[in-house]
């Protein structure tokens, strides 16, 4: 099954890379260890036409593409390869987005061109702005595990971490709910008047993923105590 998924991912990635390269000819197809990649130069130009700098990047196909992001690497070594700069220190890949948002965005698959324009370019513009001006222009999530906790904290309107964890556990204990069902939070309110939007977001993320993220949050909270 893994080989079948990889072959399918490879086919989709290779097919979608054509439209990306057609629009951005400074990129080109290549391969690494038998897997397709797109590599080349990314010029950072703002909406006023001001040129900032150029990065050399690689986008690697993964066996979960297009239902998860491909791996992105900055190979010109302009960005420090540390977590504080939204880099995975173990793989040296760019941390393009927060995991729950990535899952939702990729739920029905993504197009490589859209990913490049809507995620990759903004990521590198944000990094450039921090290099030049000292801060991220578009704000940021914390990196890694702490970012997952931050995502759910904001989903539940900035409740404290313990309450957020409790709500996620209650969500996992409940079955599928309708608009007129009592809310999973235990308030006895109808869900449509309570945590309706949060419930549908959690359902998009998926119970298995939420369960995994609950374990992550417990790990983060345990470390901070």
Coordinates of N, CA and C in Angstrom, one line a residue:
X1 N 0.8 -1.2 0.0 CA 0.0 0.0 0.0 C 0.9 1.3 0.0
X2 N 2.0 1.2 0.8 CA 2.9 2.4 0.8 C 3.5 2.7 -0.6
X3 N 3.9 1.6 -1.3 CA 4.4 1.8 -2.7 C 3.4 2.4 -3.6
X4 N 2.1 1.9 -3.5 CA 1.0 2.4 -4.3 C 0.8 3.8 -4.1
X5 N 0.8 4.2 -2.8 CA 0.6 5.6 -2.4 C 1.7 6.5 -3.0
X6 N 3.0 6.0 -2.9 CA 4.1 6.8 -3.4 C 4.1 6.9 -4.9
X7 N 3.7 5.9 -5.6 CA 3.6 6.0 -7.0 C 2.5 7.0 -7.4
X8 N 1.4 7.0 -6.7 CA 0.3 7.9 -7.0 C 0.7 9.3 -6.7
X9 N 1.4 9.5 -5.6 CA 1.9 10.9 -5.2 C 2.9 11.4 -6.2
X10 N 3.7 10.5 -6.7 CA 4.7 10.9 -7.7 C 4.1 11.3 -9.0
X11 N 3.1 10.6 -9.4 CA 2.4 10.9 -10.6 C 1.7 12.3 -10.5
X12 N 1.0 12.5 -9.4 CA 0.3 13.8 -9.2 C 1.3 14.9 -9.2
X13 N 2.4 14.8 -8.4 CA 3.4 15.8 -8.2 C 4.0 16.2 -9.6
X14 N 4.4 15.2 -10.3 CA 5.1 15.4 -11.6 C 4.1 16.1 -12.6
X15 N 2.8 15.7 -12.6 CA 1.9 16.3 -13.5 C 1.6 17.8 -13.1
X16 N 1.5 18.0 -11.8 CA 1.2 19.4 -11.3 C 2.4 20.3 -11.5
X17 N 3.6 19.7 -11.5 CA 4.8 20.6 -11.5 C 4.9 21.3 -12.9
X18 N 4.2 20.7 -13.9 CA 4.2 21.4 -15.3 C 3.7 22.8 -15.3
X19 N 2.5 22.9 -14.6 CA 1.9 24.3 -14.6 C 2.7 25.2 -13.7
X20 N 3.3 24.7 -12.7 CA 4.1 25.6 -11.8 C 5.3 26.1 -12.6
X21 N 6.0 25.2 -13.3 CA 7.2 25.6 -14.0 C 6.9 26.5 -15.2
X22 N 5.7 26.3 -15.8 CA 5.3 27.1 -16.9 C 5.1 28.6 -16.5
X23 N 4.6 28.8 -15.3 CA 4.3 30.1 -14.8 C 5.6 30.7 -14.1
X24 N 6.4 29.8 -13.6 CA 7.7 30.3 -12.9 C 8.9 29.6 -13.6
X25 N 9.3 30.1 -14.7 CA 10.4 29.4 -15.5 C 11.7 29.3 -14.8
X26 N 11.9 30.1 -13.7 CA 13.2 30.0 -12.9 C 13.2 28.7 -12.1
X27 N 12.1 27.9 -12.1 CA 12.0 26.6 -11.5 C 12.2 25.5 -12.5
X28 N 12.6 24.4 -12.1 CA 12.8 23.3 -13.1 C 12.5 21.9 -12.3
X29 N 12.2 20.9 -13.1 CA 12.1 19.6 -12.6 C 13.4 18.9 -12.4
X30 N 13.4 18.1 -11.4 CA 14.6 17.2 -11.1 C 14.2 16.0 -10.3
X31 N 15.1 15.2 -9.8 CA 14.7 14.1 -9.0 C 15.9 13.9 -8.0
X32 N 15.5 13.2 -6.9 CA 16.5 12.9 -5.9 C 16.1 11.5 -5.3
X33 N 17.0 10.6 -5.4 CA 16.7 9.2 -4.9 C 15.4 8.6 -5.5
X34 N 15.2 9.0 -6.8 CA 14.1 8.4 -7.5 C 12.8 9.1 -7.3
X35 N 12.8 10.2 -6.5 CA 11.6 11.0 -6.2 C 11.6 12.3 -6.9
X36 N 10.5 12.8 -7.5 CA 10.5 14.0 -8.2 C 10.6 15.2 -7.3
X37 N 11.4 16.2 -7.7 CA 11.5 17.5 -7.0 C 11.4 18.6 -8.0
X38 N 11.0 19.8 -7.5 CA 11.1 21.0 -8.2 C 12.1 21.9 -7.5
X39 N 13.0 22.5 -8.3 CA 14.1 23.3 -7.6 C 14.3 24.5 -8.5
X40 N 14.9 25.5 -7.9 CA 15.3 26.7 -8.6 C 15.3 27.9 -7.7
X41 N 15.2 29.1 -8.3 CA 15.3 30.4 -7.6 C 14.0 31.0 -7.4
X42 N 13.8 31.6 -6.2 CA 12.6 32.3 -5.8 C 13.0 33.7 -5.5
X43 N 12.5 34.6 -6.3 CA 12.7 36.1 -6.1 C 11.6 36.6 -5.2
X44 N 12.0 37.3 -4.2 CA 11.1 37.9 -3.3 C 10.9 39.4 -3.7
X45 N 9.6 39.6 -4.2 CA 9.2 40.9 -4.7 C 7.9 41.3 -4.1
X46 N 7.8 42.4 -3.4 CA 6.6 42.8 -2.7 C 5.5 43.3 -3.7
X47 N 4.4 43.7 -3.1 CA 3.2 44.1 -3.9 C 3.5 45.5 -4.6
X48 N 4.5 46.2 -4.2 CA 4.9 47.5 -4.8 C 6.0 47.3 -5.9
X49 N 6.3 46.0 -6.1 CA 7.4 45.8 -7.1 C 8.8 45.9 -6.6
X50 N 9.0 46.1 -5.3 CA 10.3 46.2 -4.7 C 10.9 44.8 -4.6
X51 N 12.1 44.7 -5.1 CA 12.9 43.4 -5.0 C 13.6 43.4 -3.6
X52 N 13.5 42.3 -2.9 CA 14.2 42.1 -1.6 C 15.4 41.2 -1.7
X53 N 15.2 40.0 -2.1 CA 16.3 39.0 -2.3 C 15.9 37.8 -3.0
X54 N 16.8 36.9 -3.2 CA 16.5 35.6 -3.9 C 16.9 34.4 -3.1
X55 N 16.0 33.4 -3.0 CA 16.4 32.2 -2.3 C 16.5 31.1 -3.4
X56 N 17.4 30.1 -3.1 CA 17.4 28.9 -3.8 C 16.6 27.8 -3.0
X57 N 15.7 27.2 -3.7 CA 14.8 26.3 -2.9 C 14.6 25.0 -3.7
X58 N 14.1 24.0 -2.9 CA 13.7 22.7 -3.5 C 12.4 22.3 -2.9
X59 N 11.5 21.8 -3.7 CA 10.2 21.2 -3.2 C 10.2 19.7 -3.5
X60 N 10.1 18.9 -2.5 CA 10.2 17.5 -2.7 C 8.9 16.8 -2.5
X61 N 8.6 15.9 -3.4 CA 7.4 15.1 -3.3 C 7.5 14.2 -2.1
X62 N 6.3 14.0 -1.4 CA 6.3 13.0 -0.3 C 5.2 12.0 -0.6
X63 N 5.2 10.9 0.2 CA 4.2 9.8 -0.1 C 2.8 10.2 0.3
X64 N 2.6 11.3 1.0 CA 1.3 11.8 1.4 C 0.7 12.9 0.5
X65 N 1.5 13.3 -0.4 CA 1.0 14.4 -1.4 C 0.0 13.8 -2.3
X66 N -1.1 14.5 -2.6 CA -1.4 15.9 -2.3 C -2.3 16.2 -1.1
X67 N -2.4 15.2 -0.2 CA -3.2 15.3 1.0 C -2.4 15.8 2.2
X68 N -1.2 16.1 2.0 CA -0.3 16.8 2.9 C 0.7 17.6 2.1
X69 N 1.3 18.6 2.7 CA 2.2 19.5 2.0 C 3.4 18.7 1.5
X70 N 4.0 19.0 0.4 CA 5.3 18.5 0.1 C 6.4 19.1 1.0
X71 N 7.6 18.6 1.0 CA 8.7 19.1 1.8 C 9.4 20.2 1.1
X72 N 9.6 21.3 1.8 CA 10.3 22.5 1.1 C 11.6 22.7 1.8
X73 N 12.7 23.0 1.1 CA 14.0 23.2 1.6 C 14.6 24.5 1.1
X74 N 15.2 25.3 1.9 CA 16.0 26.5 1.5 C 17.4 26.1 1.4
X75 N 18.0 26.0 0.2 CA 19.3 25.4 0.1 C 20.4 26.5 -0.2
X76 N 20.0 27.8 -0.2 CA 21.0 28.8 -0.3 C 21.6 29.2 1.0
X77 N 21.1 28.6 2.1 CA 21.7 28.8 3.4 C 21.6 30.2 3.9
X78 N 20.6 30.9 3.6 CA 20.4 32.3 4.1 C 19.6 32.3 5.4
X79 N 18.8 31.3 5.6 CA 18.0 31.2 6.8 C 18.6 30.3 7.8
X80 N 18.8 30.7 9.1 CA 19.3 29.8 10.1 C 18.4 28.5 10.2
X81 N 19.1 27.4 10.3 CA 18.3 26.1 10.3 C 18.0 25.7 11.8
X82 N 17.2 26.6 12.4 CA 16.9 26.4 13.8 C 15.4 26.6 14.0
X83 N 14.8 26.1 15.0 CA 13.3 26.1 15.2 C 12.8 27.6 15.3
X84 N 13.6 28.5 15.9 CA 13.2 29.9 16.1 C 12.9 30.5 14.7
X85 N 13.5 30.0 13.7 CA 13.3 30.5 12.3 C 12.4 29.6 11.5
X86 N 11.6 28.9 12.2 CA 10.6 28.0 11.6 C 11.2 27.0 10.6
X87 N 12.2 26.3 11.1 CA 12.9 25.2 10.4 C 12.8 24.0 11.3
X88 N 12.6 22.8 10.6 CA 12.7 21.6 11.4 C 14.2 21.2 11.5
X89 N 14.7 21.2 12.7 CA 16.1 21.0 12.9 C 16.6 19.5 12.6
X90 N 15.6 18.6 12.6 CA 16.0 17.2 12.4 C 16.1 17.0 10.9
X91 N 15.2 17.6 10.1 CA 15.2 17.3 8.6 C 15.7 18.5 7.8
X92 N 15.8 19.7 8.5 CA 16.2 20.9 7.8 C 15.2 21.4 6.8
X93 N 14.0 20.9 6.8 CA 12.9 21.3 6.0 C 12.3 22.6 6.6
X94 N 11.6 23.4 5.7 CA 10.9 24.6 6.2 C 9.6 24.2 6.9
X95 N 9.3 24.9 8.0 CA 8.0 24.7 8.6 C 7.0 25.7 8.0
X96 N 6.4 25.2 6.9 CA 5.6 26.1 6.1 C 4.3 26.5 6.8
X97 N 3.7 25.6 7.6 CA 2.4 25.9 8.2 C 2.2 25.1 9.4
X98 N 1.2 25.4 10.2 CA 0.8 24.7 11.4 C 0.0 23.5 11.0
X99 N 0.3 22.3 11.7 CA -0.2 21.0 11.2 C -1.7 21.0 11.1
X100 N -2.5 21.4 12.1 CA -4.0 21.3 11.9 C -4.5 22.1 10.7
X101 N -3.9 23.3 10.4 CA -4.3 24.1 9.3 C -3.9 23.3 8.0
X102 N -2.8 22.7 8.0 CA -2.3 22.0 6.8 C -3.3 20.8 6.5
X103 N -3.7 20.1 7.5 CA -4.6 19.0 7.4 C -5.9 19.4 6.7
X104 N -6.5 20.5 7.2 CA -7.7 21.1 6.7 C -7.5 21.5 5.2
X105 N -6.5 22.2 5.0 CA -6.2 22.8 3.7 C -6.0 21.6 2.6
X106 N -5.5 20.5 3.1 CA -5.1 19.4 2.1 C -6.2 18.3 2.1
X107 N -7.3 18.6 2.8 CA -8.3 17.5 3.0 C -8.8 16.9 1.7
X108 N -8.9 17.8 0.7 CA -9.4 17.3 -0.6 C -8.3 17.4 -1.7
X109 N -7.0 17.4 -1.2 CA -5.9 17.5 -2.1 C -5.6 19.0 -2.4
X110 N -4.3 19.2 -2.8 CA -3.9 20.6 -3.1 C -3.3 20.6 -4.5
X111 N -3.2 21.7 -5.1 CA -2.5 21.9 -6.4 C -1.1 22.5 -6.1
X112 N -0.1 22.0 -6.8 CA 1.3 22.5 -6.5 C 1.5 24.0 -6.7
X113 N 0.8 24.5 -7.8 CA 0.9 25.9 -8.1 C 0.3 26.8 -7.0
X114 N -0.9 26.3 -6.5 CA -1.5 27.0 -5.4 C -0.7 27.0 -4.1
X115 N -0.1 25.9 -3.8 CA 0.7 25.7 -2.7 C 1.9 26.7 -2.8
X116 N 2.5 26.8 -3.9 CA 3.7 27.6 -4.1 C 3.3 29.1 -3.9
X117 N 2.2 29.5 -4.5 CA 1.8 30.9 -4.4 C 1.2 31.3 -3.1
X118 N 0.4 30.4 -2.5 CA -0.3 30.7 -1.2 C 0.4 30.4 0.0
X119 N 1.5 29.5 -0.1 CA 2.2 29.1 1.1 C 3.7 29.3 1.1
X120 N 4.3 28.9 -0.1 CA 5.8 29.0 -0.2 C 6.2 30.4 -0.3
X121 N 5.7 31.1 -1.2 CA 6.1 32.5 -1.4 C 5.8 33.4 -0.2
X122 N 4.6 33.3 0.5 CA 4.5 34.1 1.7 C 5.4 33.7 2.8
X123 N 5.7 32.4 2.9 CA 6.7 31.9 3.9 C 8.1 32.6 3.7
X124 N 8.5 32.6 2.5 CA 9.9 33.2 2.3 C 9.8 34.7 2.3
X125 N 8.7 35.3 2.0 CA 8.6 36.8 2.2 C 8.6 37.1 3.7
X126 N 7.9 36.3 4.5 CA 7.9 36.5 5.9 C 9.3 36.4 6.5
X127 N 10.1 35.4 6.0 CA 11.4 35.2 6.5 C 12.3 36.4 6.1
X128 N 12.1 36.8 4.8 CA 12.9 38.0 4.4 C 12.6 39.2 5.2
X129 N 11.4 39.4 5.5 CA 11.0 40.6 6.3 C 11.7 40.6 7.7
X130 N 11.7 39.4 8.3 CA 12.4 39.3 9.6 C 13.9 39.5 9.4
X131 N 14.5 39.0 8.4 CA 15.9 39.3 8.2 C 16.2 40.8 8.1
X132 N 15.4 41.5 7.3 CA 15.6 42.9 7.0 C 15.1 43.8 8.1
X133 N 13.9 43.6 8.6 CA 13.2 44.5 9.5 C 13.2 44.0 11.0
X134 N 13.5 42.7 11.1 CA 13.6 42.2 12.5 C 12.4 41.5 13.0
X135 N 11.3 41.4 12.2 CA 10.1 40.7 12.7 C 9.3 40.2 11.5
X136 N 8.4 39.2 11.8 CA 7.6 38.6 10.8 C 6.4 39.6 10.5
X137 N 6.2 39.9 9.3 CA 5.2 40.9 8.9 C 3.8 40.3 9.1
X138 N 3.6 39.0 8.9 CA 2.3 38.4 8.9 C 2.0 37.7 10.2
X139 N 2.8 37.9 11.2 CA 2.6 37.2 12.5 C 3.1 35.8 12.4
X140 N 3.0 35.0 13.4 CA 3.5 33.7 13.4 C 2.9 32.8 14.5
X141 N 2.9 31.5 14.2 CA 2.6 30.5 15.2 C 3.9 30.1 15.9
X142 N 3.9 29.6 17.1 CA 5.1 29.0 17.7 C 5.4 27.8 16.8
X143 N 6.7 27.4 16.9 CA 7.2 26.3 16.1 C 6.8 25.0 16.7
X144 N 6.6 24.0 15.9 CA 6.5 22.6 16.3 C 5.3 22.3 17.2
X145 N 5.6 21.5 18.3 CA 4.5 21.1 19.2 C 3.8 22.2 19.9
X146 N 4.6 23.3 20.3 CA 3.9 24.4 20.9 C 3.0 25.1 20.0
X147 N 3.3 25.1 18.7 CA 2.4 25.7 17.7 C 1.0 25.0 17.6
X148 N 1.0 23.7 17.8 CA -0.2 22.9 17.8 C -1.1 23.3 19.0
X149 N -0.5 23.5 20.1 CA -1.2 23.9 21.3 C -1.7 25.3 21.0
X150 N -0.9 26.2 20.5 CA -1.4 27.6 20.2 C -2.6 27.6 19.2
X151 N -2.6 26.7 18.2 CA -3.7 26.7 17.3 C -5.0 26.3 18.0
X152 N -5.0 25.3 18.8 CA -6.2 24.9 19.5 C -6.6 26.0 20.5
X153 N -5.7 26.6 21.2 CA -6.0 27.7 22.1 C -6.7 28.8 21.4
X154 N -6.3 29.2 20.3 CA -6.9 30.2 19.5 C -8.3 29.8 19.0
X155 N -8.4 28.5 18.6 CA -9.6 27.9 18.1 C -10.7 28.1 19.2
X156 N -10.3 27.9 20.4 CA -11.3 28.0 21.5 C -11.2 29.4 22.2
X157 N -10.9 30.4 21.4 CA -11.0 31.8 21.9 C -10.1 32.1 23.1
X158 N -8.9 31.5 23.0 CA -7.8 31.8 24.0 C -8.2 31.4 25.4
X159 N -8.9 30.3 25.5 CA -9.0 29.7 26.9 C -7.7 29.2 27.3
X160 N -7.5 29.0 28.6 CA -6.2 28.5 29.1 C -6.0 27.1 28.6
X161 N -4.8 26.6 28.6 CA -4.4 25.4 28.0 C -5.1 24.2 28.6
X162 N -5.3 24.2 29.9 CA -5.9 23.0 30.6 C -7.4 22.9 30.1
X163 N -8.1 24.0 30.0 CA -9.5 24.0 29.5 C -9.6 23.5 28.1
X164 N -8.6 24.0 27.2 CA -8.6 23.6 25.8 C -8.4 22.1 25.8
X165 N -7.5 21.5 26.5 CA -7.2 20.1 26.5 C -8.5 19.4 27.0
X166 N -9.2 19.9 28.0 CA -10.4 19.2 28.4 C -11.5 19.2 27.4
X167 N -11.6 20.3 26.6 CA -12.6 20.3 25.5 C -12.3 19.4 24.4
X168 N -11.0 19.2 24.1 CA -10.6 18.3 23.1 C -10.9 16.9 23.5
X169 N -10.6 16.6 24.7 CA -10.9 15.2 25.2 C -12.4 14.9 25.2
X170 N -13.2 15.9 25.6 CA -14.7 15.8 25.5 C -15.1 15.6 24.1
X171 N -14.5 16.3 23.1 CA -14.9 16.1 21.7 C -14.6 14.6 21.3
X172 N -13.5 14.1 21.7 CA -13.1 12.7 21.3 C -14.0 11.7 22.0
X173 N -14.6 12.0 23.1 CA -15.5 11.0 23.8 C -16.9 11.0 23.2
X174 N -17.3 12.1 22.5 CA -18.6 12.1 21.9 C -18.6 11.6 20.5
X175 N -19.7 11.0 20.1 CA -19.9 10.6 18.7 C -20.2 11.8 17.8
X176 N -20.6 11.5 16.6 CA -21.0 12.5 15.7 C -22.2 13.3 16.2
X177 N -22.2 14.6 16.1 CA -23.3 15.4 16.6 C -23.9 16.2 15.5
X178 N -25.2 16.5 15.7 CA -25.9 17.4 14.8 C -26.1 18.8 15.4
X179 N -26.7 19.7 14.7 CA -26.8 21.1 15.1 C -27.7 21.2 16.4
X180 N -28.7 20.3 16.5 CA -29.6 20.3 17.6 C -29.1 19.4 18.8
X181 N -28.0 18.7 18.6 CA -27.5 17.9 19.7 C -26.9 18.8 20.8
X182 N -26.8 18.3 22.0 CA -26.2 19.1 23.1 C -24.7 19.2 22.7
X183 N -24.1 20.3 23.0 CA -22.7 20.6 22.7 C -21.8 19.6 23.4
X184 N -20.7 19.2 22.8 CA -19.8 18.3 23.3 C -19.1 18.8 24.6
X185 N -19.1 20.2 24.8 CA -18.4 20.8 25.9 C -19.0 20.5 27.2
X186 N -20.3 20.0 27.2 CA -21.0 19.7 28.5 C -21.8 20.8 29.0
X187 N -22.0 21.9 28.3 CA -22.8 23.1 28.8 C -24.3 22.8 28.8
X188 N -24.8 21.8 28.1 CA -26.2 21.5 27.9 C -26.9 22.4 26.9
X189 N -26.1 23.3 26.3 CA -26.6 24.1 25.2 C -26.7 23.3 24.0
X190 N -27.6 23.7 23.1 CA -27.6 23.1 21.7 C -26.3 23.5 21.0
X191 N -25.7 22.6 20.3 CA -24.4 22.9 19.7 C -24.5 24.1 18.8
X192 N -25.6 24.3 18.1 CA -25.7 25.5 17.2 C -25.5 26.8 17.9
X193 N -25.8 26.8 19.3 CA -25.6 28.0 20.1 C -24.4 28.0 20.9
X194 N -23.5 27.0 20.7 CA -22.4 26.9 21.6 C -21.1 26.8 20.7
X195 N -20.5 25.6 20.6 CA -19.2 25.4 20.0 C -19.4 24.8 18.6
X196 N -20.4 25.3 17.8 CA -20.7 24.7 16.5 C -19.5 24.9 15.6
X197 N -18.9 26.1 15.5 CA -17.8 26.3 14.5 C -16.6 25.5 14.9
X198 N -16.3 25.4 16.2 CA -15.2 24.6 16.7 C -15.4 23.1 16.4
X199 N -16.6 22.7 16.6 CA -16.9 21.2 16.3 C -16.6 20.9 14.8
X200 N -17.1 21.7 13.9 CA -16.9 21.4 12.5 C -15.5 21.5 12.1
X201 N -14.7 22.4 12.7 CA -13.3 22.5 12.4 C -12.6 21.2 12.9
X202 N -12.9 20.8 14.1 CA -12.3 19.5 14.6 C -12.7 18.3 13.8
X203 N -13.9 18.3 13.2 CA -14.3 17.2 12.4 C -13.5 17.2 11.1
X204 N -13.2 18.5 10.6 CA -12.4 18.6 9.4 C -11.0 18.0 9.6
X205 N -10.5 18.3 10.8 CA -9.1 17.9 11.2 C -9.1 16.3 11.3
X206 N -10.2 15.8 11.8 CA -10.4 14.3 11.9 C -10.1 13.9 13.3
X207 N -10.8 12.9 13.8 CA -10.7 12.4 15.1 C -9.3 11.8 15.4
X208 N -8.8 11.0 14.5 CA -7.5 10.4 14.7 C -6.4 11.5 14.8
X209 N -6.5 12.5 14.0 CA -5.5 13.6 14.1 C -5.7 14.4 15.4
X210 N -6.9 14.7 15.8 CA -7.1 15.4 17.1 C -6.6 14.6 18.2
X211 N -6.8 13.3 18.2 CA -6.3 12.4 19.2 C -4.8 12.5 19.3
X212 N -4.1 12.5 18.2 CA -2.7 12.6 18.1 C -2.2 13.9 18.7
X213 N -3.0 15.0 18.4 CA -2.7 16.3 18.8 C -2.9 16.5 20.3
X214 N -3.9 15.8 20.9 CA -4.1 15.8 22.3 C -2.9 15.2 23.0
X215 N -2.3 14.1 22.5 CA -1.1 13.6 23.1 C 0.0 14.6 23.0
X216 N 0.1 15.3 21.9 CA 1.1 16.3 21.8 C 0.9 17.4 22.8
X217 N -0.3 17.9 23.0 CA -0.6 18.9 24.0 C -0.2 18.5 25.4
X218 N -0.6 17.3 25.7 CA -0.2 16.7 27.0 C 1.3 16.7 27.2
X219 N 2.0 16.4 26.2 CA 3.5 16.4 26.2 C 4.0 17.8 26.5
X220 N 3.4 18.8 25.8 CA 3.9 20.2 25.9 C 3.6 20.7 27.3
X221 N 2.4 20.4 27.8 CA 2.0 20.9 29.1 C 2.8 20.2 30.2
X222 N 3.1 19.0 30.0 CA 4.0 18.2 31.0 C 5.3 18.9 31.1
X223 N 5.9 19.2 30.0 CA 7.2 19.8 29.9 C 7.3 21.2 30.6
X224 N 6.2 21.9 30.5 CA 6.2 23.3 31.1 C 5.8 23.4 32.5
X225 N 5.4 22.3 33.1 CA 5.0 22.3 34.5 C 6.3 22.3 35.4

